[in-house]
mmCIF file of C-alpha atoms and ligand atoms in Angstrom:
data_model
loop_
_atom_site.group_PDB
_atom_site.id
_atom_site.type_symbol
_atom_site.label_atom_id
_atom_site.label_comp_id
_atom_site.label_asym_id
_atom_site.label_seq_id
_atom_site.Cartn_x
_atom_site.Cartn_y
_atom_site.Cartn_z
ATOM 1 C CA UNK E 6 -3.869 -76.088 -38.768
ATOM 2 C CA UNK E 7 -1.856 -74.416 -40.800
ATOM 3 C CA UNK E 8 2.204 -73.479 -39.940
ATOM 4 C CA UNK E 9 4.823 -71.136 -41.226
ATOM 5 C CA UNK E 10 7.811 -72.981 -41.120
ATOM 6 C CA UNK E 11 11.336 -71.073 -41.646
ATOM 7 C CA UNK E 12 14.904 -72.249 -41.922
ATOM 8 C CA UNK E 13 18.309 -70.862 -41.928
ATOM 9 C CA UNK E 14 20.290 -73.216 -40.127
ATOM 10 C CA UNK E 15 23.244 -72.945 -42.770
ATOM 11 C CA UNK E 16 23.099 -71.702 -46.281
ATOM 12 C CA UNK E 17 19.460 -72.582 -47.192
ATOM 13 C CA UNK E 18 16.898 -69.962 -46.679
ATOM 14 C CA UNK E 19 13.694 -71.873 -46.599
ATOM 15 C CA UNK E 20 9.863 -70.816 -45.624
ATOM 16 C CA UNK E 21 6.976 -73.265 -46.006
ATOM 17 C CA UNK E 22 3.518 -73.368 -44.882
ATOM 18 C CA UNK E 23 2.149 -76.496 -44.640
ATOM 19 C CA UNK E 24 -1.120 -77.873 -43.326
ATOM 20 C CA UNK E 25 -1.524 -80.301 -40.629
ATOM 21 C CA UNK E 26 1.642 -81.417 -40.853
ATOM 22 C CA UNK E 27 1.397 -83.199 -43.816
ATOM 23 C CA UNK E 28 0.059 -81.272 -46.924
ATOM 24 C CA UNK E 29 2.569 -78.376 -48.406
ATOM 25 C CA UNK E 30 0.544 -75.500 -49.430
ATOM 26 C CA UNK E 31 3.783 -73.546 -50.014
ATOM 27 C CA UNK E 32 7.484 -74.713 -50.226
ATOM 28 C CA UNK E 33 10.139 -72.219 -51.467
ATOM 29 C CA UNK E 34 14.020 -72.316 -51.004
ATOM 30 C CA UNK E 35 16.745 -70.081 -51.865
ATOM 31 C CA UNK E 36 20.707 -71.376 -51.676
ATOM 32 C CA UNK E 37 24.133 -69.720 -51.285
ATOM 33 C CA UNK E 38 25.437 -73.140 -51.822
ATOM 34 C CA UNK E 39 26.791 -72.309 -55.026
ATOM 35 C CA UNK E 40 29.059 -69.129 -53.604
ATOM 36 C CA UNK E 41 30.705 -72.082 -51.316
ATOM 37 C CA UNK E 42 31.597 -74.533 -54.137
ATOM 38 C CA UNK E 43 35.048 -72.675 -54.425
ATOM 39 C CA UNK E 44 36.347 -73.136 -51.061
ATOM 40 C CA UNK E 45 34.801 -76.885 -50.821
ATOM 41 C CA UNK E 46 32.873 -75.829 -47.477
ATOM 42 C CA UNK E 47 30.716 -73.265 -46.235
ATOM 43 C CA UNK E 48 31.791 -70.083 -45.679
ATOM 44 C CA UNK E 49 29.627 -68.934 -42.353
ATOM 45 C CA UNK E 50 30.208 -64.943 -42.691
ATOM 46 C CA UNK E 51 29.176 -65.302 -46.670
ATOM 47 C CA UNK E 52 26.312 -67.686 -45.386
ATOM 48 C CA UNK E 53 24.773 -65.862 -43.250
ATOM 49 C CA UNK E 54 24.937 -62.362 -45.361
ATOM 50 C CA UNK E 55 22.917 -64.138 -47.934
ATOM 51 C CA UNK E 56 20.178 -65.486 -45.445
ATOM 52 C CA UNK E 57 20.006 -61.601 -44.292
ATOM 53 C CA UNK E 58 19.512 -61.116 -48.394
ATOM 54 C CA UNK E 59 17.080 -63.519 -48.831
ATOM 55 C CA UNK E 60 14.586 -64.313 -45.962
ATOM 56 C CA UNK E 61 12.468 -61.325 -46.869
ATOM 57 C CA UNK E 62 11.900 -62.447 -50.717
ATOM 58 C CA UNK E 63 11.199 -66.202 -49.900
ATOM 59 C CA UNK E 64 9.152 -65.279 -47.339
ATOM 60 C CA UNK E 65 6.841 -62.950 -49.569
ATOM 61 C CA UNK E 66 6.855 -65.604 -52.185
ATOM 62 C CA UNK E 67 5.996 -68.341 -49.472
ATOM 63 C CA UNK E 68 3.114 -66.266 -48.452
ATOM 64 C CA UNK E 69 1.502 -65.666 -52.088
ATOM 65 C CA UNK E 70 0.995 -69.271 -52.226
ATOM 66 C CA UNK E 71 -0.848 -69.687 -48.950
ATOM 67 C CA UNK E 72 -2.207 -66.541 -47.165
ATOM 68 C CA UNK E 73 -0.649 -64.502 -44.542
ATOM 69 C CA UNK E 74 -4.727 -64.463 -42.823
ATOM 70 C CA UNK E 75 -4.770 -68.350 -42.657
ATOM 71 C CA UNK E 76 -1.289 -68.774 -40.977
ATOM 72 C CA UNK E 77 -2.442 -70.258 -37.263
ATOM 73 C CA UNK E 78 1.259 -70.196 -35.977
ATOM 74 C CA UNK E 79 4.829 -70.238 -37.039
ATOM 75 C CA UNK E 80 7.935 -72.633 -36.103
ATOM 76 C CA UNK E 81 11.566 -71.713 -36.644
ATOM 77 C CA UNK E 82 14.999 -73.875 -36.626
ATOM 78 C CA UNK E 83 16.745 -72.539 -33.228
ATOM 79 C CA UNK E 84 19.360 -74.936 -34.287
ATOM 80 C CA UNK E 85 21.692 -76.606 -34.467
ATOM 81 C CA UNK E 86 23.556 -74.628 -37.021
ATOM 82 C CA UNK E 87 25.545 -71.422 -37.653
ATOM 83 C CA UNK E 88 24.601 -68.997 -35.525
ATOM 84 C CA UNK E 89 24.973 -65.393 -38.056
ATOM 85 C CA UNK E 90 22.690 -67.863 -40.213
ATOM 86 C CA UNK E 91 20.388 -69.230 -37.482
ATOM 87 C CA UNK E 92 19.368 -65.325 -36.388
ATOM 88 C CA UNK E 93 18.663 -64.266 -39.589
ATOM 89 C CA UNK E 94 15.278 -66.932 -39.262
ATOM 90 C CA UNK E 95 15.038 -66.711 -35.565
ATOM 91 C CA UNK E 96 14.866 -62.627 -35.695
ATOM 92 C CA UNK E 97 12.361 -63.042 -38.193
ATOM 93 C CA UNK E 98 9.935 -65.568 -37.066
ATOM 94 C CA UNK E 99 10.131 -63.938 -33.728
ATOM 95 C CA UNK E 100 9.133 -60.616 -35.505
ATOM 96 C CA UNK E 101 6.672 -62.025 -37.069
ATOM 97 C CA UNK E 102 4.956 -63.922 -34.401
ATOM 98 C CA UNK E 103 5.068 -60.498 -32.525
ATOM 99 C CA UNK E 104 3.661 -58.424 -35.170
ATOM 100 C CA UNK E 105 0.529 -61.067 -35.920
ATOM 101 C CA UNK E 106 -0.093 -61.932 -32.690
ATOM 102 C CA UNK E 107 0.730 -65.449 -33.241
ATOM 103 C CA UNK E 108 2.120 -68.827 -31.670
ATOM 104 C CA UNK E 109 5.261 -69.699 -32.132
ATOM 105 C CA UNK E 110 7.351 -73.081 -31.879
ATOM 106 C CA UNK E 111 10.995 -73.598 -31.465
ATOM 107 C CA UNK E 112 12.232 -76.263 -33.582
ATOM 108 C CA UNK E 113 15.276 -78.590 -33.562
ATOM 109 C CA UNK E 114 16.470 -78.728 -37.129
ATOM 110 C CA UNK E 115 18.238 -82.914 -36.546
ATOM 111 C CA UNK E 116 14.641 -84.246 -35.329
ATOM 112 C CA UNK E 117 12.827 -82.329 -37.965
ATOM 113 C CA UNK E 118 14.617 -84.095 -40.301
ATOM 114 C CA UNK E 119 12.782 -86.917 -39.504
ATOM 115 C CA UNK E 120 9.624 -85.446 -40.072
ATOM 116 C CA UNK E 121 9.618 -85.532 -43.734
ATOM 117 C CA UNK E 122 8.745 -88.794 -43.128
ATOM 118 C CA UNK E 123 4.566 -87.403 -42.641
ATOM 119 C CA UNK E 124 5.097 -84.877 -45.653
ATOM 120 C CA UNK E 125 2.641 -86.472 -47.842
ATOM 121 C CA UNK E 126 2.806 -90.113 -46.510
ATOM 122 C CA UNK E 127 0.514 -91.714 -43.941
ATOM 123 C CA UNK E 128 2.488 -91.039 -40.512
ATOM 124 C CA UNK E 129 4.784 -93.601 -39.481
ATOM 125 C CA UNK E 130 4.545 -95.484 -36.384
ATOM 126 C CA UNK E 131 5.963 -95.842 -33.326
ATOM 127 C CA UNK E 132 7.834 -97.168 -32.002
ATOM 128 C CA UNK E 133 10.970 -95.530 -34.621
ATOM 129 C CA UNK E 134 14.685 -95.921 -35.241
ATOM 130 C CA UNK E 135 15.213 -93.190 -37.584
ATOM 131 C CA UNK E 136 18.892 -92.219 -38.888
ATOM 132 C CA UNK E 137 19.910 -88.884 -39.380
ATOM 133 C CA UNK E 138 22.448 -88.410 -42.213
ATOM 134 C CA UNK E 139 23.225 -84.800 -42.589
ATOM 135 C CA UNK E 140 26.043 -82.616 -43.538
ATOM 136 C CA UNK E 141 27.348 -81.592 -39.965
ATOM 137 C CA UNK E 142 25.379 -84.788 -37.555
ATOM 138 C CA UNK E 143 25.615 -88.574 -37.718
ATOM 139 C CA UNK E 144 23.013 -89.915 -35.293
ATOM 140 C CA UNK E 145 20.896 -92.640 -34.302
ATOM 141 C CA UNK E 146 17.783 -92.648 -32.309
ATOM 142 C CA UNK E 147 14.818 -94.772 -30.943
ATOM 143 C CA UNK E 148 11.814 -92.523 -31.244
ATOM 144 C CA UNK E 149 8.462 -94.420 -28.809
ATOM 145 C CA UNK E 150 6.756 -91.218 -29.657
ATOM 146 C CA UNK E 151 6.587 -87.340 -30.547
ATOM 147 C CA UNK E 152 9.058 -85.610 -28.593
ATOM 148 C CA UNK E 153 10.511 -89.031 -27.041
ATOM 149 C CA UNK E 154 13.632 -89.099 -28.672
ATOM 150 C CA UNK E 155 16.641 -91.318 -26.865
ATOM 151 C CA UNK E 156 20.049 -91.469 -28.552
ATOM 152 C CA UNK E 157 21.576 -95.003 -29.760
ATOM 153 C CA UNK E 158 25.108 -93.862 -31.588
ATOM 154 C CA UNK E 159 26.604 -91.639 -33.844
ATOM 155 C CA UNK E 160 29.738 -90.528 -35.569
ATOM 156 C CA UNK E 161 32.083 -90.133 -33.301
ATOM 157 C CA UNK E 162 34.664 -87.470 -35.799
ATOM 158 C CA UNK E 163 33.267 -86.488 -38.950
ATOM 159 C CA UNK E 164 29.476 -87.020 -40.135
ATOM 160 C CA UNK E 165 28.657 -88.970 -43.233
ATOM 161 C CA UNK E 166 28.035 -85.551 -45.103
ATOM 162 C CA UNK E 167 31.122 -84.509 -44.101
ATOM 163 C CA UNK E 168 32.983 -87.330 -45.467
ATOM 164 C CA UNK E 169 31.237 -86.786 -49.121
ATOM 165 C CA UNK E 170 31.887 -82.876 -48.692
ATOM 166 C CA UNK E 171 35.389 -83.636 -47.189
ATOM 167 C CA UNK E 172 36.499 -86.540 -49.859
ATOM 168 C CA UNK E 173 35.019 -84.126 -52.569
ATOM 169 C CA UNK E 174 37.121 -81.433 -52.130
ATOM 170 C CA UNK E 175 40.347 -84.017 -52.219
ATOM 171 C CA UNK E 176 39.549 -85.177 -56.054
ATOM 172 C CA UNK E 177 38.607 -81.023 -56.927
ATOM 173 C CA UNK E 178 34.545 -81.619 -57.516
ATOM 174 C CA UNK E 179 33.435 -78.598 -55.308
ATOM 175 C CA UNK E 180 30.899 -78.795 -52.442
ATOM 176 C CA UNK E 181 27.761 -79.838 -51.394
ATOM 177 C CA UNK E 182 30.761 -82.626 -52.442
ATOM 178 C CA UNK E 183 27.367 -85.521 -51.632
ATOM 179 C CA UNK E 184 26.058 -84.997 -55.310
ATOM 180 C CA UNK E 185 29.080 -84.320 -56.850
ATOM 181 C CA UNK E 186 30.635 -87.772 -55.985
ATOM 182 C CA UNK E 187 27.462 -89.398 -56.478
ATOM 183 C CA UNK E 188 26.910 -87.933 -59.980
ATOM 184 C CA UNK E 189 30.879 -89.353 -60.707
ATOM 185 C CA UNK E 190 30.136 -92.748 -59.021
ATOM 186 C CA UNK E 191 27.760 -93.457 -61.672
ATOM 187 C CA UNK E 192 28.498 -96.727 -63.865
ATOM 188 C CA UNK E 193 32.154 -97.165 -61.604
ATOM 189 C CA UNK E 194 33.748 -99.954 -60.124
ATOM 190 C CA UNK E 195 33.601 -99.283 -56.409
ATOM 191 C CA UNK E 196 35.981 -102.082 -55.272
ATOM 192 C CA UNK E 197 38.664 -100.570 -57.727
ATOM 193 C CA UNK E 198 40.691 -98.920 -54.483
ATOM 194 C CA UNK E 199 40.599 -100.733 -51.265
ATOM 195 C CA UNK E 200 39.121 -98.390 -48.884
ATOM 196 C CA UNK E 201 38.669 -98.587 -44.951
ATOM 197 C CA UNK E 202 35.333 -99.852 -43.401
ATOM 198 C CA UNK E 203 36.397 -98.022 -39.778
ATOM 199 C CA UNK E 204 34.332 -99.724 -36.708
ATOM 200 C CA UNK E 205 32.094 -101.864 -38.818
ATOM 201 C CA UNK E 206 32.069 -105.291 -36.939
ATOM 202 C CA UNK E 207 32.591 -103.384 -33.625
ATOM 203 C CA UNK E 208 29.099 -103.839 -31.444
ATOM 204 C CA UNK E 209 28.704 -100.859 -30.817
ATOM 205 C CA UNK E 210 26.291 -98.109 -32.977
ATOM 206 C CA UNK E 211 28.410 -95.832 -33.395
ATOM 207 C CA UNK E 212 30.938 -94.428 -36.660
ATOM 208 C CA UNK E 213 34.263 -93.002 -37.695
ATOM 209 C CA UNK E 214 35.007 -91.391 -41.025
ATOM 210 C CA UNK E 215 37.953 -89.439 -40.568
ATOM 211 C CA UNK E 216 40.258 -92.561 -41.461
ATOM 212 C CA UNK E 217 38.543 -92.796 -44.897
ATOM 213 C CA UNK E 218 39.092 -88.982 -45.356
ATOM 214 C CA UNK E 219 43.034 -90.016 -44.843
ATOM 215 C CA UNK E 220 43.041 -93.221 -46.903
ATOM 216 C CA UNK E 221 41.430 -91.178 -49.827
ATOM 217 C CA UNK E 222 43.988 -88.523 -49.514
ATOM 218 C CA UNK E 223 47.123 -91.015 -49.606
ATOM 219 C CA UNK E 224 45.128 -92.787 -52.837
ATOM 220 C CA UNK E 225 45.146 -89.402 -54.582
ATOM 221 C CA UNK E 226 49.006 -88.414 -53.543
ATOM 222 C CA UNK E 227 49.940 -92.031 -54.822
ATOM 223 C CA UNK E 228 48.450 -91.888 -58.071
ATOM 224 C CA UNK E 229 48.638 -88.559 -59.151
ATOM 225 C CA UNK E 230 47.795 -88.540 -62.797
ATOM 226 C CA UNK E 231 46.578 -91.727 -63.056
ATOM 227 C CA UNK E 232 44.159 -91.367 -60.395
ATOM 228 C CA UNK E 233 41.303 -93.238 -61.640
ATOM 229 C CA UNK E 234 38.600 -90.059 -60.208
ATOM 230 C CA UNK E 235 35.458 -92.061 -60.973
ATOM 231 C CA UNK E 236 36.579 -95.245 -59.411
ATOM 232 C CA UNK E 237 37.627 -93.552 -56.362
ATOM 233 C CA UNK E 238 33.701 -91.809 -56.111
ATOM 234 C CA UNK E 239 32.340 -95.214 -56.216
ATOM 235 C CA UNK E 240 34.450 -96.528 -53.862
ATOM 236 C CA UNK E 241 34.104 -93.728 -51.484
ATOM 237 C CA UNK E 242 30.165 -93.747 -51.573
ATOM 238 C CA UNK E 243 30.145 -97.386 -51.269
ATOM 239 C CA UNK E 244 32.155 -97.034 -48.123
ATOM 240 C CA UNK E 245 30.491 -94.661 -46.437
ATOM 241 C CA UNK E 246 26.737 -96.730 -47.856
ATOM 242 C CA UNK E 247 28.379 -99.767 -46.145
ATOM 243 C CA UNK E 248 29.238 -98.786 -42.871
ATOM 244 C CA UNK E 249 25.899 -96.535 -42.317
ATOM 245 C CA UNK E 250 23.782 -99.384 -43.421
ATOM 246 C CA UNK E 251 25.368 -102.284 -41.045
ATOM 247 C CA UNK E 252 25.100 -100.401 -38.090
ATOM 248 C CA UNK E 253 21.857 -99.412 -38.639
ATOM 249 C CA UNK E 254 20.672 -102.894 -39.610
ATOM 250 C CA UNK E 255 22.633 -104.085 -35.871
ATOM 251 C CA UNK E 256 20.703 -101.433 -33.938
ATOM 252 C CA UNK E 257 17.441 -102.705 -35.999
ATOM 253 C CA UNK E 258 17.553 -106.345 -35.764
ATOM 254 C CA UNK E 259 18.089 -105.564 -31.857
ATOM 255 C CA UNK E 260 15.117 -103.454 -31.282
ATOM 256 C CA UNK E 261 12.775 -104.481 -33.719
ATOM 257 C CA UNK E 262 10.869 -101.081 -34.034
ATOM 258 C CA UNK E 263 7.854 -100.992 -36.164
ATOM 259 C CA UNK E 264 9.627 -98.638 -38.383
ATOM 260 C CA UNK E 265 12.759 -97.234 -39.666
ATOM 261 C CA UNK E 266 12.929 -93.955 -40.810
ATOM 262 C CA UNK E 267 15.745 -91.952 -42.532
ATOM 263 C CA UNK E 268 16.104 -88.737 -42.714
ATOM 264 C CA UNK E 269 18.558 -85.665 -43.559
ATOM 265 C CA UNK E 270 20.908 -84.578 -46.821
ATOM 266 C CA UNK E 271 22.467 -88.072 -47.104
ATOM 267 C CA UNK E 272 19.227 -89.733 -46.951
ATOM 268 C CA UNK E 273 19.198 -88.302 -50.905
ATOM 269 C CA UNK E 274 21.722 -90.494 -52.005
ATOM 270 C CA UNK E 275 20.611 -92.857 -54.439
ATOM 271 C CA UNK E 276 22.629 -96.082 -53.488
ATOM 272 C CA UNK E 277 22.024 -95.621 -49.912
ATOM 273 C CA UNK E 278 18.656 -96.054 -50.308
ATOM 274 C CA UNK E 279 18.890 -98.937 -52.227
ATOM 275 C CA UNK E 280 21.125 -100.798 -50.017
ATOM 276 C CA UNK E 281 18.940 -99.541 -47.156
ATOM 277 C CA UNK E 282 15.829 -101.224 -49.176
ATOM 278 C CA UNK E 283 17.689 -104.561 -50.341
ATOM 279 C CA UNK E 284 19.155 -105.004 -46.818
ATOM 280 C CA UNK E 285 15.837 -104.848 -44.759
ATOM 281 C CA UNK E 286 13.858 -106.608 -47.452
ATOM 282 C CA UNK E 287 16.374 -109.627 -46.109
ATOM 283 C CA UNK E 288 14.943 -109.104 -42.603
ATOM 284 C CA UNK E 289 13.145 -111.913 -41.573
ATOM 285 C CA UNK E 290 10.521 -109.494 -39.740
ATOM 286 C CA UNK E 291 8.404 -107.040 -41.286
ATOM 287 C CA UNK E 292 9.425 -103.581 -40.819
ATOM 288 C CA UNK E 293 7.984 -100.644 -42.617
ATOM 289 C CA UNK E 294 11.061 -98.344 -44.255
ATOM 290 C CA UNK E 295 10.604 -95.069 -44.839
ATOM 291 C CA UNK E 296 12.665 -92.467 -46.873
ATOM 292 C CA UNK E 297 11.561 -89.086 -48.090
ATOM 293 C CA UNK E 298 11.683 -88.059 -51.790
ATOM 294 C CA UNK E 299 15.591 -86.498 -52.064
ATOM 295 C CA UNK E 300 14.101 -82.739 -52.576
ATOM 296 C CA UNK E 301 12.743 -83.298 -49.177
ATOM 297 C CA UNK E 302 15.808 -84.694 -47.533
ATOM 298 C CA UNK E 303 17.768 -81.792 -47.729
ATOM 299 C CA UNK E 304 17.074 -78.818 -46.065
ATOM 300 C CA UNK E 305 14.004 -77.287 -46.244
ATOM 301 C CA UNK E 306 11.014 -75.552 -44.197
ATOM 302 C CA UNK E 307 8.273 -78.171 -45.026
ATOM 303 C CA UNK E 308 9.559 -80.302 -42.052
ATOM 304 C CA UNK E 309 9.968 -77.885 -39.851
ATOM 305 C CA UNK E 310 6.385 -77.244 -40.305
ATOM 306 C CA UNK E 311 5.484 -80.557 -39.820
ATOM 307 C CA UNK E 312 7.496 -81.310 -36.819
ATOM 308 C CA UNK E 313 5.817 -77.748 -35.255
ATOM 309 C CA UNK E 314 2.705 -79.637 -36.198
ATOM 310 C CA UNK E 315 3.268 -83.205 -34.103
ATOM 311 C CA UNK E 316 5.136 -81.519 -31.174
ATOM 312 C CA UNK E 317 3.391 -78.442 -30.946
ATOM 313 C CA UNK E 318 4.641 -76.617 -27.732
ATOM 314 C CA UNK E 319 4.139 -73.123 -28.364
ATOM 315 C CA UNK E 320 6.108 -70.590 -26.082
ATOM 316 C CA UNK E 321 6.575 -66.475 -25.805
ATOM 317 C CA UNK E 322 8.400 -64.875 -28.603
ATOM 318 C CA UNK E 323 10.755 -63.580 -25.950
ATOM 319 C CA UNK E 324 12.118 -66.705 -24.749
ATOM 320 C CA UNK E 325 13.469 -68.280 -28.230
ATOM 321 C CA UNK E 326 16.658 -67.756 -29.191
ATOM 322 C CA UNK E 327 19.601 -69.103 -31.031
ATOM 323 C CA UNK E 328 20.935 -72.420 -30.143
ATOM 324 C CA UNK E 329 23.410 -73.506 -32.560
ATOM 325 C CA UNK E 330 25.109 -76.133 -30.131
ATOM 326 C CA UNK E 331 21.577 -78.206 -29.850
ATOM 327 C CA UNK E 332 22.030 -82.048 -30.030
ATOM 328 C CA UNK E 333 19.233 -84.496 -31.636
ATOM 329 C CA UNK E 334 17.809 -84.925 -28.213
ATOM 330 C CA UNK E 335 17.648 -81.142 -26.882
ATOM 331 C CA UNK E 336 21.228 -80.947 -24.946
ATOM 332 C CA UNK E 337 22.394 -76.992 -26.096
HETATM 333 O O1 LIG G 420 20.680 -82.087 -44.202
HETATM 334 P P1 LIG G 420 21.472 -81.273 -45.136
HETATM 335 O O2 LIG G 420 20.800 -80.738 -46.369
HETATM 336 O O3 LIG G 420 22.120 -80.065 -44.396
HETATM 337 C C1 LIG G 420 22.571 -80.156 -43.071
HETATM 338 O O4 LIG G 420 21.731 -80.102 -42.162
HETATM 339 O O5 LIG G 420 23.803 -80.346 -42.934
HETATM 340 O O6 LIG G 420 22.705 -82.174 -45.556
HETATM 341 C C2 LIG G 420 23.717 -81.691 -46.383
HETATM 342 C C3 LIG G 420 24.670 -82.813 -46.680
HETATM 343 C C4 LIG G 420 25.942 -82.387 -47.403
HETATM 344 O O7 LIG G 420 27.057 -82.931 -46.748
HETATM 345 C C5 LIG G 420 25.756 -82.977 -48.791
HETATM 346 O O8 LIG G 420 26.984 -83.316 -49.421
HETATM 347 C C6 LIG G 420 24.930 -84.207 -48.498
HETATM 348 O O9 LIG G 420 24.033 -83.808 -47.501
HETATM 349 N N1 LIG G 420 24.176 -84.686 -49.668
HETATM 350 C C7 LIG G 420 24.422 -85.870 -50.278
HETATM 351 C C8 LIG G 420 23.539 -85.947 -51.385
HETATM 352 N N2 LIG G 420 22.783 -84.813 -51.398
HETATM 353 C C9 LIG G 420 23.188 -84.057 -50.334
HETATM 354 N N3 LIG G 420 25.298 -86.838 -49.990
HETATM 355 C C10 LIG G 420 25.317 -87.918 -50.794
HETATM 356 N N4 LIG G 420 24.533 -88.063 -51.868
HETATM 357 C C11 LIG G 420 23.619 -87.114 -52.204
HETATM 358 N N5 LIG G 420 22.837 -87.273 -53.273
HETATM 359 ZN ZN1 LIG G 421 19.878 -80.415 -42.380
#
C-alpha cells in the first residue's frame, strides 16, 4: 500500500510516499529553519508563510518520484504544532484526498516519531518504551501495540530540544541550537563547568531543564570573555545526555519491554546515542535498541507515512482538522 505522507507541523515542509510502511519511494523536505537562526527560535508568522510557499513545489517533486495513480491514501500531521503551519498541510491533504477520491489518515506528529523505527528496519516489537526527544515534547511511553500508547513521564518545563535551542542562543550559535552545540562540543572537556543534573536520582520518570538553562546563563555572565564556549557545549550536551539516559534506563530496567525505541530531533545527537548504546549494552537482559539514522529523526514525512501505514484508521476529509494542542497519547 502505498501513502502520501505530509508535514508542516513547524518549519519543515515535508511530503513522502512510502510503501507499506517501510520502503521510501519518495522523501523530499524543504526548511525555513535557516530564516529563524537570527532570532534563536522560530518565528510562527514567518513559519508558516513559507509552508504556504512551499507545500505545492515539494509536493510536485514528491510525486515525480512515485506516481500520483499509485497513491492508495494520504496521512497528514494534525499536530501537535503551530497551527498557521499545521493548516498549510492539513488544507492540502484534505484537498487532495477530496479531489482523488482518496482515504485519508490523521496523524499525531509525537507518536510518528516513533515510527521511523520500521523505515527500512524489520519492525520492532512489542511490547515498546520508546522516548521522544523533540524540539517542543519530552515524553516517555510504554507502547503493547499500534495505537496503545500509555504515558510514563516527561519534562515537566522545557523539552530536551528546547534546552539545546534555549542554551544555544545564550553562547550566540543560532538555532536549531541541537547541532550547533553538538558541532562545538566536539573534542571538549564536558566536566570543565559544573552543571546541574535537575531530578536525576528522584524515582520518578519525569525531567526539568529550565534550571540548566539558568545555570548556563550565570556561567556566561561570570566569565564574560573568558568564557571557555566549547567547554560549556560539552558540558551542556553531556547534561542534558545524562539525565535523559538515567531515567530512561529506570523506566527500562522496571518494565523490561522487548524493545526500546527512540525517536524525534534529539534522537540525532551523536553522544546520546552512544550513551544510550553503552548504557543498555550493561543491562543484564537482552533488549533490542533501536534508533533511526539522524536524517530520519528530525522531521520529516516518511514517518508519517509509516505510522498511517500501522494505524491505519481512515476517516472523512471533513472531519480532520488542526490540532496543535495534541499530546503523545491523543489528549487535544
Ligand atoms: O523533532 P524535531 O525535528 O522537531 C520537532 O518536532 O520539534 O526536533 C527538533 C529539535 C530541535 O530542538 C533541535 O535543536 C534538536 O531537535 N536537534 C538536535 C540535533 N539535531 C536536532 N539536538 C541535539 N543534537 C542534534 N544533533
Ligand atoms: Zn518533530
Amino acid at each position: 500500500m502505498r501513502i502520501l505522507g505530509i508535514e508542516t507541523s513547524c518549519d519543515e515542509t515535508a511530503v513522502s510516499v512510502v510503501n507499506d510502511g517501510r520502503v521510501i519511494l519518495s522523501h523530499v523536505l524543504a526548511t525555513s529553519e535557516g530564516m529563524h537562526a537570527k532570532s534563536g527560535g522560530i518565528i510562527p508568522e514567518v513559519a508558516a508563510r513559507e509552508q504556504i510557499k512551499s507545500i505545492l513545489p515539494v509536493l510536485e517533486e514528491a510525486l515525480k518520484g512515485a506516481g500520483k495513480e499509485k497513491i492508495d491514501a494520504i496521512a497528514v500531521t494534525i499536530g501537535p504544532g503551530l497551527i498557521g503551519s499545521l493548516l498549510v498541510g492539513v488544507e492540502t491533504a484534505k484537498t487532495l484526498a477530496y479531489v482523488w477520491g482518496k482515504p485519508i489518515v490523521p496523524v499525531n506528529h509525537l507518536v510518528a516519531h516513533i515510527y521511523a523505527n520500521w523505515i527500512n528496519q524489520k519492525p520492532p516489537l512489542f511490547p515498546a518504551i520508546a522516548l521522544v526527544v523533540s524540539g517542543g515534547h519530552t515524553d516517555m511511553v510504554r507502547i503493547s501495540g499500534h495505537g496503545k500508547l500509555k504515558w510514563i513521564g516527561g519534562t515537566r518545563d522545557d523539552a530536551a530540544g528546547e534546552a539545546f535551542d534555549k542554551t544555544a542562543r545564550l553562547l550566540g550559535l543560532g538555532f536549531p541550537g541541537g547541532p550547533k552545540i553538538a558541532e562545538l562540543a566536539k573534542d571538549a572537556s564536558w566536566d570543565y563547568y559544573d552543571l546541574p543534573r535537575p531530578m536525576i536520582d528522584e524515582e520518578n520518570l519525569d525531567w526539568s531543564f529550565s534550571g540548566l538553562k539558568t545555570a548556563v546563563l550565570r556561567i556566561v555572565e561570570k566569565e564574560g570573555k573568558n568564557l571557555q564556549k566549547q567547554n560549556l557545549a560539552a558540558g551542556i550536551q553531556e547534561a542534558i545526555c545524562d539525565v535523559l539516559v538515567r531515567k530512561t534506563l529506570r523506566a527500562v530496567k522496571k518494565f523490561r519491554p522487548t524493545s526500546f525505541l527512540l525517536a524525534g530531533g534529539v534522537a540525532a545527537n551523536r553522544r546520546l546515542r552512544e550513551k544510550f548504546e553503552l548504557e543498555i549494552g550493561n543491562l543484564r537482559f537482552e533488549i533490542d535498541f533501536r534508533v533511526p539514522p539522524p536524517q530520519l529523526c528530525t522531521d520529516n514525512a516518511s514517518y508519517v507515512a509509516s505510522f498511517a501505514y500501522y494505524n491505519y484508521k481512515p476517516i472523512s476529509w471533513e472531519k480532520i482538522s488542526a490540532s496543535p494542542g495534541l499530546t503523545i497519547t491523543g489528549e487535544a
